[in-house]
Tab-separated table of C-alpha atoms in Angstrom:
chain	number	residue	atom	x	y	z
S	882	UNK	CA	121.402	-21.557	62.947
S	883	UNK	CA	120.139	-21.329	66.542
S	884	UNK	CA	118.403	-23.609	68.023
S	885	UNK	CA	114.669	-23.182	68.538
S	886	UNK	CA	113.310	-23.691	72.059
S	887	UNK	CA	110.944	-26.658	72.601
S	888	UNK	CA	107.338	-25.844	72.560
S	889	UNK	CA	105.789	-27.940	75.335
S	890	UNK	CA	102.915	-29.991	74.475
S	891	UNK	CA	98.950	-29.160	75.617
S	892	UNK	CA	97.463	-32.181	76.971
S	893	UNK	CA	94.475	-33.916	75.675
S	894	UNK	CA	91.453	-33.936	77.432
S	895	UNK	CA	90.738	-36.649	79.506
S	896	UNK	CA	87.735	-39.213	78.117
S	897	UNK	CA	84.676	-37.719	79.185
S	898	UNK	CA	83.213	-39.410	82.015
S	899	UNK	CA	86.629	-39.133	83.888
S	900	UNK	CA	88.133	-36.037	86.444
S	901	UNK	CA	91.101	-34.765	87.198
S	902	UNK	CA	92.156	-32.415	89.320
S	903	UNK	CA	92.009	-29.471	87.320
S	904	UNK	CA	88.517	-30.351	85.876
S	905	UNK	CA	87.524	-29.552	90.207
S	906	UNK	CA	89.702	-26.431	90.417
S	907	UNK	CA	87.875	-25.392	87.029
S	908	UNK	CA	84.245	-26.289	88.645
S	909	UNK	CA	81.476	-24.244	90.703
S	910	UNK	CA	81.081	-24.535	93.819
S	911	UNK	CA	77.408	-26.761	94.341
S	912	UNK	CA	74.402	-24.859	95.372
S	913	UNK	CA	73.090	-25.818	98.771
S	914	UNK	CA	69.015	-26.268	97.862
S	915	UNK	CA	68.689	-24.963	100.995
S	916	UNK	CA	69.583	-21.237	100.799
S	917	UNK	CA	67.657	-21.089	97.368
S	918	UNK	CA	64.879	-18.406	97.361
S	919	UNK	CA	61.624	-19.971	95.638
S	920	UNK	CA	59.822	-18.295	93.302
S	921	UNK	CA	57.633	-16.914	95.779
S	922	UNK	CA	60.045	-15.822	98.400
S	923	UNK	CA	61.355	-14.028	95.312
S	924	UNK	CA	58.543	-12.004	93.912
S	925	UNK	CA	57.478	-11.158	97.695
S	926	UNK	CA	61.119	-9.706	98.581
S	927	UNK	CA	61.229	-7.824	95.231
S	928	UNK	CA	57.732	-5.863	96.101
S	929	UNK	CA	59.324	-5.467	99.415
S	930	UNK	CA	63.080	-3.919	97.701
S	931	UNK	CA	61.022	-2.461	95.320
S	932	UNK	CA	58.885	-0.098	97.834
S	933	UNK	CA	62.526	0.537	99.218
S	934	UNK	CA	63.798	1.632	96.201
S	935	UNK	CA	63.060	5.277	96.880
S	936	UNK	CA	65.010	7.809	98.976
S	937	UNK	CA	61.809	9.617	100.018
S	938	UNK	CA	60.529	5.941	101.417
S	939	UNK	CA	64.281	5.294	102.991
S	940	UNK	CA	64.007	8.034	104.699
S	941	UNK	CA	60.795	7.928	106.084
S	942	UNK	CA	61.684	4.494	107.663
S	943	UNK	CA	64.408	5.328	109.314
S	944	UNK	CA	62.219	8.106	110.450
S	945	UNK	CA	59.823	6.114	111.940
S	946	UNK	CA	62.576	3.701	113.140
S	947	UNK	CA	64.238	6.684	115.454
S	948	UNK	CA	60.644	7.696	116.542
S	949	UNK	CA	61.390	7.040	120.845
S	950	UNK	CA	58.252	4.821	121.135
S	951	UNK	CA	59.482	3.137	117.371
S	952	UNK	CA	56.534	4.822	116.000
S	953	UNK	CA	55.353	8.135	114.570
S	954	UNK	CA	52.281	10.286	113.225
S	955	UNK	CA	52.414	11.503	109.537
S	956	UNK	CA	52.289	14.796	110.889
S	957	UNK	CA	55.508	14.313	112.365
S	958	UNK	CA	56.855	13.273	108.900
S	959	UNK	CA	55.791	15.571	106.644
S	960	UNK	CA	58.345	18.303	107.260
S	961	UNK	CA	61.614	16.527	107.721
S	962	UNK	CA	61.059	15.081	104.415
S	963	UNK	CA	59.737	18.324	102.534
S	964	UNK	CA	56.932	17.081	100.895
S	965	UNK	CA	53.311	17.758	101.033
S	966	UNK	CA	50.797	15.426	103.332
S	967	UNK	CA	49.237	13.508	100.750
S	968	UNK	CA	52.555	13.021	98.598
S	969	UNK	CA	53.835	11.294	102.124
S	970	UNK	CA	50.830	9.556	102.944
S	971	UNK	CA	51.234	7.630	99.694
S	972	UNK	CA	54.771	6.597	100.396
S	973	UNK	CA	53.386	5.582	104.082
S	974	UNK	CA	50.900	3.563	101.873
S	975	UNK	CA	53.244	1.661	99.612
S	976	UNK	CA	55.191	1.386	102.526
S	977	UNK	CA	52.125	-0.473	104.485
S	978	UNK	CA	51.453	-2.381	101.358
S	979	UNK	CA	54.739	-3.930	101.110
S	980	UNK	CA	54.672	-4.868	104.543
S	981	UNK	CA	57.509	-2.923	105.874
S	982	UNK	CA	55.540	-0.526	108.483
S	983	UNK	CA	51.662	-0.972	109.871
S	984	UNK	CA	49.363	1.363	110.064
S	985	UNK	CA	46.928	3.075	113.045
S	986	UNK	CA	44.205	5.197	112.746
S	987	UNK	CA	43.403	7.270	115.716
S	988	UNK	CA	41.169	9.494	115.715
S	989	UNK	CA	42.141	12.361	112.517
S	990	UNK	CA	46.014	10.989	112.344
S	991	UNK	CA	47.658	7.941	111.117
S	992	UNK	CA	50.778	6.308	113.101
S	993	UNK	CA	53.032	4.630	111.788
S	994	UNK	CA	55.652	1.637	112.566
S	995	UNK	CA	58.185	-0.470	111.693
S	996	UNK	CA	57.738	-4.159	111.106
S	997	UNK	CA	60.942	-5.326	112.364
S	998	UNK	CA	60.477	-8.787	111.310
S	999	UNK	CA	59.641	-7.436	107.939
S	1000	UNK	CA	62.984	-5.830	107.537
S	1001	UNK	CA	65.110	-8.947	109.465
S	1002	UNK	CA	63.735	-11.047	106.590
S	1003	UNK	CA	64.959	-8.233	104.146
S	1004	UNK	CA	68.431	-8.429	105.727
S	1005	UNK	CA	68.728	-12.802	106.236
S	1006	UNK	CA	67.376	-12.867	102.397
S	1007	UNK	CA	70.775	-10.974	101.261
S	1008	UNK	CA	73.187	-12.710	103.811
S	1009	UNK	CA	71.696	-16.022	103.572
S	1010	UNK	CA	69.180	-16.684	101.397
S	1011	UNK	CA	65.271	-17.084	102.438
S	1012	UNK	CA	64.247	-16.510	105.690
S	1013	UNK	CA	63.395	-19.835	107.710
């Protein structure tokens, strides 16, 4: 009869309390406090992604954003996105509510620009947590 290869052992657990170095390979990494968004920070950038979340609005920032003077008049935005005056001016407006472009009256038009502070915050907030 052949002989039957060994079959090597699992070893026990260590006693709980104590490490070894395969309980640290096996472990997370710890969470600097630091670079954790509150609860605050949190509901604020998701109103913020939230009004991003729409081509129409995507495009009308980086409309606004390659305006020469960084801003522009809804009558400059109307056609390059294809949709009527009032369907943009309520994009403008959730765009103005979430804080991602401010708003001037003059005279019959609106302008329009980019709050690039706004959208720096946006961009630390995915690289490196909340904005400080």
């Amino acid at each position: 009869m052949p002989a039957v290869p060994a079959v090597p052992r699992v070893a026990e657990r260590p006693a709980a309390g104590s490490r070894t170095s395969l309980d640290v390979l096996d472990c997370c990494s710890p969470v600097d406090a630091h670079q954790v968004i509150d609860a605050g920070e949190a509901e604020l950038l998701a109103a913020r992604f939230k009004a991003l979340a729409d081509p129409t609005r995507v495009r009308l920032v980086s409309l606004v954003a390659a305006h020469d003077d960084g801003e522009a008049c809804v009558c400059d935005l109307v056609e390059p996105v294809g949709l009527s005056q009032p369907t943009v001016s309520h994009h403008l407006k959730i765009l103005v509510d979430a804080g991602i472009l401010t708003r001037e009256q003059r005279g019959r038009w609106a302008y329009y620009a980019l709050r690039r502070d706004t959208l720096d915050r946006l961009a630390a907030s995915i690289a490196t947590g909340p904005a400080r």
